[in-house]
PDB file of C-alpha atoms in Angstrom:
ATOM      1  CA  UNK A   1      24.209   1.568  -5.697  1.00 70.00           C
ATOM      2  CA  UNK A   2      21.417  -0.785  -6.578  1.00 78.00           C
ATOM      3  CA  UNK A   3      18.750   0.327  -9.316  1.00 85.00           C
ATOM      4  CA  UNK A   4      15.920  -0.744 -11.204  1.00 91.00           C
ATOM      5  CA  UNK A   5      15.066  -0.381 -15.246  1.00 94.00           C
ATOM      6  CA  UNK A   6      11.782  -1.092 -16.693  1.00 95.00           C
ATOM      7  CA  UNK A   7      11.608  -0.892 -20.211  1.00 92.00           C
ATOM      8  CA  UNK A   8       8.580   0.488 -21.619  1.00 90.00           C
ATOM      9  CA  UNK A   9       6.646   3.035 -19.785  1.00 92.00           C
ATOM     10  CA  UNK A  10       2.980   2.036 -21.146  1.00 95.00           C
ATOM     11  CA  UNK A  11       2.318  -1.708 -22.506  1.00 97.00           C
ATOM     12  CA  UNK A  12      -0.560  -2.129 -24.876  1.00 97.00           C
ATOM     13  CA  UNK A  13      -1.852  -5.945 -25.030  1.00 97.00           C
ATOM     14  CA  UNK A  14      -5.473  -7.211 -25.927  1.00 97.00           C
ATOM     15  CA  UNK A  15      -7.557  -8.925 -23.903  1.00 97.00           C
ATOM     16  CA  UNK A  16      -6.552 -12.703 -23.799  1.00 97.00           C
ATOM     17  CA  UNK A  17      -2.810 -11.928 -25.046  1.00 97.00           C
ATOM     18  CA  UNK A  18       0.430 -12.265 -23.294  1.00 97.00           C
ATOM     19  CA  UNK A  19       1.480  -9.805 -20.795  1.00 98.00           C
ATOM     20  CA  UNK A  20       5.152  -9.179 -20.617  1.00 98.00           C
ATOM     21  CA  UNK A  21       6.630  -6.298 -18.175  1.00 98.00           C
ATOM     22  CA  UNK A  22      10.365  -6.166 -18.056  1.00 97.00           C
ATOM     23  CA  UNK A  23      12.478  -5.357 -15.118  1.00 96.00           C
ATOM     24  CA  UNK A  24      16.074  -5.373 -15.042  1.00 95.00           C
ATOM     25  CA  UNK A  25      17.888  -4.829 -11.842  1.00 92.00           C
ATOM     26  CA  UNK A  26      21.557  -3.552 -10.898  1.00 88.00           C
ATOM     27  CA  UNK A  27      22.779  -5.022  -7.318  1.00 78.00           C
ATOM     28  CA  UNK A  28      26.536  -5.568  -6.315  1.00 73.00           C
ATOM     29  CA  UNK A  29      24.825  -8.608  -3.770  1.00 73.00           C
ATOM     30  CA  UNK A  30      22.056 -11.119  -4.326  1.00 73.00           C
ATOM     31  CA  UNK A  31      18.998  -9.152  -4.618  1.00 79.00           C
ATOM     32  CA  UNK A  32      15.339  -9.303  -3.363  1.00 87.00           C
ATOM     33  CA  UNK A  33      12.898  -8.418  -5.943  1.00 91.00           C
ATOM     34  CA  UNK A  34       9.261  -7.572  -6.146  1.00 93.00           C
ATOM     35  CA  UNK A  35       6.146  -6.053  -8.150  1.00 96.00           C
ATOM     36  CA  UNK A  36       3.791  -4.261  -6.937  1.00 95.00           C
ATOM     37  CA  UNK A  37       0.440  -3.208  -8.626  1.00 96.00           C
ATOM     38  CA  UNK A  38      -1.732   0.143  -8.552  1.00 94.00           C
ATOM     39  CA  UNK A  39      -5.049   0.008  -9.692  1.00 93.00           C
ATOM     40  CA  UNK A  40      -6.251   3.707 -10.728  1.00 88.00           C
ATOM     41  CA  UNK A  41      -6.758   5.577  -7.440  1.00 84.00           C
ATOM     42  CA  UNK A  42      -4.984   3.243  -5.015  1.00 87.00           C
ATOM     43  CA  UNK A  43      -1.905   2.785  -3.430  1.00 89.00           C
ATOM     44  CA  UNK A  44       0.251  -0.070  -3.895  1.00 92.00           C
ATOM     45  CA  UNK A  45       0.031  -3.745  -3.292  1.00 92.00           C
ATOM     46  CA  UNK A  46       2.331  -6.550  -3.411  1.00 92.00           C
ATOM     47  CA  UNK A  47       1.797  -8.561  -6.551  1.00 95.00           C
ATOM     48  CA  UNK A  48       4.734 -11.014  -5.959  1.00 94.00           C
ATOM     49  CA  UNK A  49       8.493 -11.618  -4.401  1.00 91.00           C
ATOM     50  CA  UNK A  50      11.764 -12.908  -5.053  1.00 90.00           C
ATOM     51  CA  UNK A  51      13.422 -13.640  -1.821  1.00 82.00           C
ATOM     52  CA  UNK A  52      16.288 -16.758  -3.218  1.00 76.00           C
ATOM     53  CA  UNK A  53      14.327 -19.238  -2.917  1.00 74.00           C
ATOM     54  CA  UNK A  54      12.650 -20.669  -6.596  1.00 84.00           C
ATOM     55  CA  UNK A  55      13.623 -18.417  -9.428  1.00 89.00           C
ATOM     56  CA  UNK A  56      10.016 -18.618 -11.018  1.00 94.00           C
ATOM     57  CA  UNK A  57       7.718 -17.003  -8.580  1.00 94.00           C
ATOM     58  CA  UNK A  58       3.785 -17.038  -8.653  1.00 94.00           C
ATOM     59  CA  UNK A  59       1.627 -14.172  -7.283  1.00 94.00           C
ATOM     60  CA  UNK A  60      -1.964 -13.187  -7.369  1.00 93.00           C
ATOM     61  CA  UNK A  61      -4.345 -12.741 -10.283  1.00 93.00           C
ATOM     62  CA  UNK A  62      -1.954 -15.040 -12.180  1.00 96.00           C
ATOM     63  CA  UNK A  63       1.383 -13.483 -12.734  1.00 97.00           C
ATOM     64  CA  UNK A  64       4.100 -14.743 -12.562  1.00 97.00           C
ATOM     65  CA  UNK A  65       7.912 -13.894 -12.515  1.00 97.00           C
ATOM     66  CA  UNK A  66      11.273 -15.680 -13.118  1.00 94.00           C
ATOM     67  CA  UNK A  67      14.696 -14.514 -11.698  1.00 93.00           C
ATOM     68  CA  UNK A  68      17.469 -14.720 -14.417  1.00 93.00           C
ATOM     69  CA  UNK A  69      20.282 -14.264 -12.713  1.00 89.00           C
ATOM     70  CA  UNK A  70      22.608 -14.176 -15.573  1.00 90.00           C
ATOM     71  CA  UNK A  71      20.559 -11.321 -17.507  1.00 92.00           C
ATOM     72  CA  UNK A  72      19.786  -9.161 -14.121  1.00 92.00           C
ATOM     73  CA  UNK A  73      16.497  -9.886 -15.110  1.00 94.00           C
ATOM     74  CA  UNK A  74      13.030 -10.285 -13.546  1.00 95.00           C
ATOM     75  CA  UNK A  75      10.243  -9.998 -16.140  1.00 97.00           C
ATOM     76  CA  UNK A  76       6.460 -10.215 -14.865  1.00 98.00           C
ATOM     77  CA  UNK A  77       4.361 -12.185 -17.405  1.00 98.00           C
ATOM     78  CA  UNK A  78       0.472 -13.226 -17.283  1.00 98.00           C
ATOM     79  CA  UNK A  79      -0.427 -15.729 -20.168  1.00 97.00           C
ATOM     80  CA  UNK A  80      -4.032 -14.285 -20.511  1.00 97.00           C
ATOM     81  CA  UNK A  81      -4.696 -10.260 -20.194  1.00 97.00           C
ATOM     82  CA  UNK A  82      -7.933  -9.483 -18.929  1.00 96.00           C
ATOM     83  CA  UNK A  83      -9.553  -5.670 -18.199  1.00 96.00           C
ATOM     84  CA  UNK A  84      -9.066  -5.784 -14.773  1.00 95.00           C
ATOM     85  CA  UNK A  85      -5.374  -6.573 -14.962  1.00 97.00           C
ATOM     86  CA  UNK A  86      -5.195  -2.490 -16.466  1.00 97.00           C
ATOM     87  CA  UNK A  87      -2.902  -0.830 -13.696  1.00 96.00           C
ATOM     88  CA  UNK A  88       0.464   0.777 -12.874  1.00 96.00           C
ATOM     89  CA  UNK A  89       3.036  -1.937 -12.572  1.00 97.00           C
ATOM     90  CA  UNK A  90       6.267  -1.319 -10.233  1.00 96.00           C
ATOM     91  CA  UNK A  91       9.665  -3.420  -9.996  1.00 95.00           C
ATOM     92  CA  UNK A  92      11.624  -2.981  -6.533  1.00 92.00           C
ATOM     93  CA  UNK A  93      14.893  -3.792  -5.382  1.00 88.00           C
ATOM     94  CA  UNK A  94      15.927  -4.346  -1.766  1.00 82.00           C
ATOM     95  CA  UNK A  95      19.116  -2.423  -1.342  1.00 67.00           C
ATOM     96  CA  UNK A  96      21.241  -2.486   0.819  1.00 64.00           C
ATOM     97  CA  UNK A  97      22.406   0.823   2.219  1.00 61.00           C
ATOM     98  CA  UNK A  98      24.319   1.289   5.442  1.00 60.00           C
ATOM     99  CA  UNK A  99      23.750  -1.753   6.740  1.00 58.00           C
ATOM    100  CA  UNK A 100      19.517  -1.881   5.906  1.00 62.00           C
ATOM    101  CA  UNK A 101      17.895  -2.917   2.954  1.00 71.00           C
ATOM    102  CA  UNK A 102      16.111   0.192   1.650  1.00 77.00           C
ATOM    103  CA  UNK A 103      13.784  -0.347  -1.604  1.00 82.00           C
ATOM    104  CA  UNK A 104      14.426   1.096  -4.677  1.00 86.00           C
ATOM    105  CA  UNK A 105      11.417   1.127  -7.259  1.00 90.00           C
ATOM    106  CA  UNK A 106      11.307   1.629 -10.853  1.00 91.00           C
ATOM    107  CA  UNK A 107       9.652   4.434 -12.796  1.00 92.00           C
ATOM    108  CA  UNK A 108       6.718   2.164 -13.174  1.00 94.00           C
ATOM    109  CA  UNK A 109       4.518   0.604 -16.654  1.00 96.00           C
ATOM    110  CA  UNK A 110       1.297   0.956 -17.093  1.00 96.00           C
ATOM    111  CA  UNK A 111      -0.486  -1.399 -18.251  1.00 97.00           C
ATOM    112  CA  UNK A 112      -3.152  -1.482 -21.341  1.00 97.00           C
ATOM    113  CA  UNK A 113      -5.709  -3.972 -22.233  1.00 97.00           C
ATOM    114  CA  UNK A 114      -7.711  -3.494 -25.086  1.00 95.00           C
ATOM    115  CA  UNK A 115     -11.231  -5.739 -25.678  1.00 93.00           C
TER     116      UNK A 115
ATOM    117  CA  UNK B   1      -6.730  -5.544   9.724  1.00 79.00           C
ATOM    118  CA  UNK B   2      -3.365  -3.943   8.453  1.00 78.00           C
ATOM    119  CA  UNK B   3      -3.415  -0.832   7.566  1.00 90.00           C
ATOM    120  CA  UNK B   4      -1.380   2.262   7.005  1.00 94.00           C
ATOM    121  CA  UNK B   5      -3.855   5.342   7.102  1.00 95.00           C
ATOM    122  CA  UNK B   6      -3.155   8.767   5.207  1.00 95.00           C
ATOM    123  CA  UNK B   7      -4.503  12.013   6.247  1.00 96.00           C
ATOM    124  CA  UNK B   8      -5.209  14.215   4.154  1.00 95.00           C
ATOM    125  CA  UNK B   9      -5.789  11.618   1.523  1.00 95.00           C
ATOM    126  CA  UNK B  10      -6.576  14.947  -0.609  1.00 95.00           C
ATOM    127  CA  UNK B  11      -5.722  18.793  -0.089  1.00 95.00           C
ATOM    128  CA  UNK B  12      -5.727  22.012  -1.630  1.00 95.00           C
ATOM    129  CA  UNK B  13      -3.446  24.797  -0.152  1.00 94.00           C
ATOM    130  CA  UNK B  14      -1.577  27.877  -1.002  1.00 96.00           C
ATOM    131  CA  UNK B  15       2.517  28.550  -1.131  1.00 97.00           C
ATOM    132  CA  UNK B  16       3.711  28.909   1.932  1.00 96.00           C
ATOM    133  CA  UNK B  17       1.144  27.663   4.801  1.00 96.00           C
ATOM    134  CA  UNK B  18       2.802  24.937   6.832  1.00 96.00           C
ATOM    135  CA  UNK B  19       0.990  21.468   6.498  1.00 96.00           C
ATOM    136  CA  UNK B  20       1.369  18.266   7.614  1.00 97.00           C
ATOM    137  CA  UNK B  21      -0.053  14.996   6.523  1.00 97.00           C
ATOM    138  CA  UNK B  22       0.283  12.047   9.302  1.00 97.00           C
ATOM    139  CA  UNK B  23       0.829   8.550   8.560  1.00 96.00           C
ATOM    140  CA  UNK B  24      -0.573   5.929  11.479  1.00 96.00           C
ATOM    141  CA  UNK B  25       0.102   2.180  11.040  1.00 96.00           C
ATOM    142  CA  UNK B  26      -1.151  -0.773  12.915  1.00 94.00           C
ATOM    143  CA  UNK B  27       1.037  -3.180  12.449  1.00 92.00           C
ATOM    144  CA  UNK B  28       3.695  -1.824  14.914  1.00 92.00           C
ATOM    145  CA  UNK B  29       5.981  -1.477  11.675  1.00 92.00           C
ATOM    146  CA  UNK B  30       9.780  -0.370  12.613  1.00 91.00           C
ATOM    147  CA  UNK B  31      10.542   0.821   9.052  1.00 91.00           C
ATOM    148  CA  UNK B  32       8.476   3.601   7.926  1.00 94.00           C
ATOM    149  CA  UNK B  33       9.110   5.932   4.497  1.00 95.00           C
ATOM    150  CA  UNK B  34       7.412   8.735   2.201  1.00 97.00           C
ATOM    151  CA  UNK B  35       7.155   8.546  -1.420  1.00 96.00           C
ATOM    152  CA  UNK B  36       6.085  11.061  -4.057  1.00 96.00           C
ATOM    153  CA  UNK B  37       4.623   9.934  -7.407  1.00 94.00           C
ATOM    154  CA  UNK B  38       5.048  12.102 -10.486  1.00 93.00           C
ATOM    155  CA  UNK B  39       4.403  11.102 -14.122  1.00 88.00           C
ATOM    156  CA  UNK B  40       7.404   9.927 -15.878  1.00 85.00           C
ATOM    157  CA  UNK B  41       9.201   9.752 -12.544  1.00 89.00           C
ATOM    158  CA  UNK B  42       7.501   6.563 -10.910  1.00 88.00           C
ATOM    159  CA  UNK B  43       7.918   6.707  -7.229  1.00 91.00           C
ATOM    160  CA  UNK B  44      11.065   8.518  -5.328  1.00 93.00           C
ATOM    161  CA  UNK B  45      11.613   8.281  -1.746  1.00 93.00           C
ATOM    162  CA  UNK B  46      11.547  11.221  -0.094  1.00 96.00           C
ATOM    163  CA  UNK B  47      12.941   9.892   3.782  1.00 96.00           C
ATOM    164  CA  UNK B  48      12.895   7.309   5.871  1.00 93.00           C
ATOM    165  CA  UNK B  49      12.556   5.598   9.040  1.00 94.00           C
ATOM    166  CA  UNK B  50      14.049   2.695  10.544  1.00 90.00           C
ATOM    167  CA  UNK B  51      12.441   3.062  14.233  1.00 91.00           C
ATOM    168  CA  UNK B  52      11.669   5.180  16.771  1.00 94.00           C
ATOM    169  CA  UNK B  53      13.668   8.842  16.531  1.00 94.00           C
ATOM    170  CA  UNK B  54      15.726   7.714  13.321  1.00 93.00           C
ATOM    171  CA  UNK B  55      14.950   9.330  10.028  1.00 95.00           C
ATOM    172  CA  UNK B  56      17.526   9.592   7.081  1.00 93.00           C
ATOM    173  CA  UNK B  57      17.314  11.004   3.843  1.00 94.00           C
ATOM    174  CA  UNK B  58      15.596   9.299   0.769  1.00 92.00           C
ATOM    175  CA  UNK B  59      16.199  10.396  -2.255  1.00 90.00           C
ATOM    176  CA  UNK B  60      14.428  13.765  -3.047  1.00 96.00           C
ATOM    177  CA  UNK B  61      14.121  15.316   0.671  1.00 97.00           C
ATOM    178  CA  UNK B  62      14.731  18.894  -0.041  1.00 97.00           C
ATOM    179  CA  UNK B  63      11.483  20.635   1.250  1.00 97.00           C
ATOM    180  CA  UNK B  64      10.311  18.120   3.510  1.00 98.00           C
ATOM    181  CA  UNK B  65      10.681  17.304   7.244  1.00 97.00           C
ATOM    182  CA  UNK B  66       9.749  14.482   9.224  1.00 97.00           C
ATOM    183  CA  UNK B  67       9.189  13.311  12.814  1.00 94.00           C
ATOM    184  CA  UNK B  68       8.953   9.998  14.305  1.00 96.00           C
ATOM    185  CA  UNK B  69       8.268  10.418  17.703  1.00 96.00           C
ATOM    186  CA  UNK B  70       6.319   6.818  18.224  1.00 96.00           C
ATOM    187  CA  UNK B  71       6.830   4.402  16.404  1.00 95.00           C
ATOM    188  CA  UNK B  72       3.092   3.496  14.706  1.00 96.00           C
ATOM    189  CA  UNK B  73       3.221   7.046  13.159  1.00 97.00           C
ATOM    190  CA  UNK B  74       5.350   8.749  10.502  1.00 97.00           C
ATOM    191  CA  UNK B  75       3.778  12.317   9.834  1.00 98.00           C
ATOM    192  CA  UNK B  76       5.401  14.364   6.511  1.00 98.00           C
ATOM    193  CA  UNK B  77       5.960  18.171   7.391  1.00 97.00           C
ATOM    194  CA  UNK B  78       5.740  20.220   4.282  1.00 97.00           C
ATOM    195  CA  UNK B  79       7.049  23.788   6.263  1.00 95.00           C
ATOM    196  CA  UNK B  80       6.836  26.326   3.711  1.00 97.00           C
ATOM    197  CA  UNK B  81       4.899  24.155   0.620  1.00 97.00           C
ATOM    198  CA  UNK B  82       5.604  25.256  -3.245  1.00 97.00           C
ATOM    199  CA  UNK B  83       4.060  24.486  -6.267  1.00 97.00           C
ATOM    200  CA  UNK B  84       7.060  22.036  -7.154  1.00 96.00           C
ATOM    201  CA  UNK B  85       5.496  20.116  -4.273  1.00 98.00           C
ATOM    202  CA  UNK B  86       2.233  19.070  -5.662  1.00 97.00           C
ATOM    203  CA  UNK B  87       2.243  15.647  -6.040  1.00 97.00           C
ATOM    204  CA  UNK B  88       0.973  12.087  -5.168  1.00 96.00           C
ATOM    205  CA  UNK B  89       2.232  11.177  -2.102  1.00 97.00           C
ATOM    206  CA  UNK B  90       2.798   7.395  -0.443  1.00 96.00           C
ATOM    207  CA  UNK B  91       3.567   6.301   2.829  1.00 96.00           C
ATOM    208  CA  UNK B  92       4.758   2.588   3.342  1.00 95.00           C
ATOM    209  CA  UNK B  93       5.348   0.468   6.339  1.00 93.00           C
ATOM    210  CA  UNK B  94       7.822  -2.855   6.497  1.00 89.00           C
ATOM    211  CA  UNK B  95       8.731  -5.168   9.387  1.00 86.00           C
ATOM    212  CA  UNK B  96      12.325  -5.455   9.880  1.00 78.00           C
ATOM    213  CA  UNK B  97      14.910  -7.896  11.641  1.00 65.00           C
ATOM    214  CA  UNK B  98      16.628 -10.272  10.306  1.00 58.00           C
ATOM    215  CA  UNK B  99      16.140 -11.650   6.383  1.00 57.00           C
ATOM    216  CA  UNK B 100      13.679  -7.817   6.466  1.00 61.00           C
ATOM    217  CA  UNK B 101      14.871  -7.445   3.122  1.00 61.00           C
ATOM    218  CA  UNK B 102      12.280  -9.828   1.428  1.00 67.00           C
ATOM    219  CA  UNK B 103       9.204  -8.281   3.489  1.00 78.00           C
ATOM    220  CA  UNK B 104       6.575  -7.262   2.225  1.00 84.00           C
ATOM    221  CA  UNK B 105       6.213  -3.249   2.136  1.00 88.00           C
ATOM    222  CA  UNK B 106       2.664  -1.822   2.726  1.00 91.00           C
ATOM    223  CA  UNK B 107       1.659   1.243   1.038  1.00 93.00           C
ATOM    224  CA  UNK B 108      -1.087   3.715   2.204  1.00 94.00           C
ATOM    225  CA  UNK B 109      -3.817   4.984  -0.329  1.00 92.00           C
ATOM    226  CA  UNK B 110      -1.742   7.850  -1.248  1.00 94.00           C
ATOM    227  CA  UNK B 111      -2.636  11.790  -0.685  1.00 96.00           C
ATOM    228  CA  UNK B 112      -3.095  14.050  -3.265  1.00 96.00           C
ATOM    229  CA  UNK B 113      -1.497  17.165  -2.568  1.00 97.00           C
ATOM    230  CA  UNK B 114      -1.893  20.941  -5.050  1.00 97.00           C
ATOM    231  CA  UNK B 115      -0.053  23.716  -3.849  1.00 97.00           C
ATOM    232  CA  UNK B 116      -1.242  26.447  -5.683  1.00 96.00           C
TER     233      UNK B 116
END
């Protein structure tokens, strides 16, 4: 079965600090990987996607993630908070299961930022 | 533009009355799915579809039905609703073929859903 962790269900950063949201994944094959954002009142979007190609991915509103292979890891970091960055953060895993990748998401981190 | 459409995106009803909320997409999507979002919980699937007339179990179906009787729409049958069932609720949409895996997954707004 393939699974998802993400340590820390809030994260509390000032504006202007680092953002760091860790994901660790569980998958018997090479995975696909993702975050996905919520802002309050909205549904999901795609933030960014790990699909084997470069291990450090970029997204949108400057994230970025790297795929660690050999930790099962694929942390979301932004080197500046702002306010509008405040959301619901999600990690997903494309599993397979019989015979079609079905996503698995994490419980989910929300995300802080203090002025 | 691409959209997957909820409706109800926000309802109030009692235990017991049948209700359904309906899920159209327009970007003639073959995989199709239902999430509910609870605090602490994160998002759990509650079935899915991979196309036309194939739905399979997610992980939390007990209480729920579905239908997918054409493939843009993917409506969630709550037949005899509890209070257990009130929730935020997500439908998604993916292409699929081959290398599917790494698409993108689109998410409706989400309905909010008290069964009182």
């Amino acid at each position: 079965a393939q699974s998802v962790t993400q340590l820390g269900s809030h994260v509390s950063v000032s504006e202007g600090a680092l953002v760091l949201l860790r994901c660790n994944y569980s998958s018997s094959v090479p995975p696909y990987l993702f975050w996905y954002v919520q802002y309050p009142n909205q549904g999901l979007q795609l933030l960014l996607k790990y699909t084997s190609a470069a291990t450090l991915v970029k997204g949108i509103n400057g994230f970025e993630a790297e795929f660690k292979k050999s930790e099962t890891s694929f942390h979301l970091t932004k080197p500046s908070a702002h306010m509008s960055d405040a959301a619901e953060y999600f990690c997903a895993v494309s599993a397979a299961r019989g015979g079609s990748y079905i996503p698995t998401f994490g419980r989910g981190t929300s995300l802080i930022v203090h002025p | 533009e691409a959209q997957v459409t909820q409706n109800p995106r926000y309802l109030i009803t009692v235990t017991g009355k049948k209700l359904t909320v309906t899920c159209p997409q327009n970007m003639n999507h073959e995989y199709m799915s239902w999430y509910r979002q609870d605090p602490g919980l994160g998002l759990r699937q509650i079935y899915y579809s991979m196309n036309v007339e194939v739905t399979d179990k997610g992980d939390v179906p007990e209480g729920y039905k579905v239908s997918r009787k054409e493939k843009r729409n993917f409506p969630l049958i709550l037949e005899s609703p509890s209070p257990n069932q009130t929730s935020l609720y997500f439908c998604a949409s993916r292409r699929t073929g081959i290398f599917s895996s790494g698409n993108t997954i689109y998410f409706g707004e989400g309905s909010w859903l008290t069964v009182v």
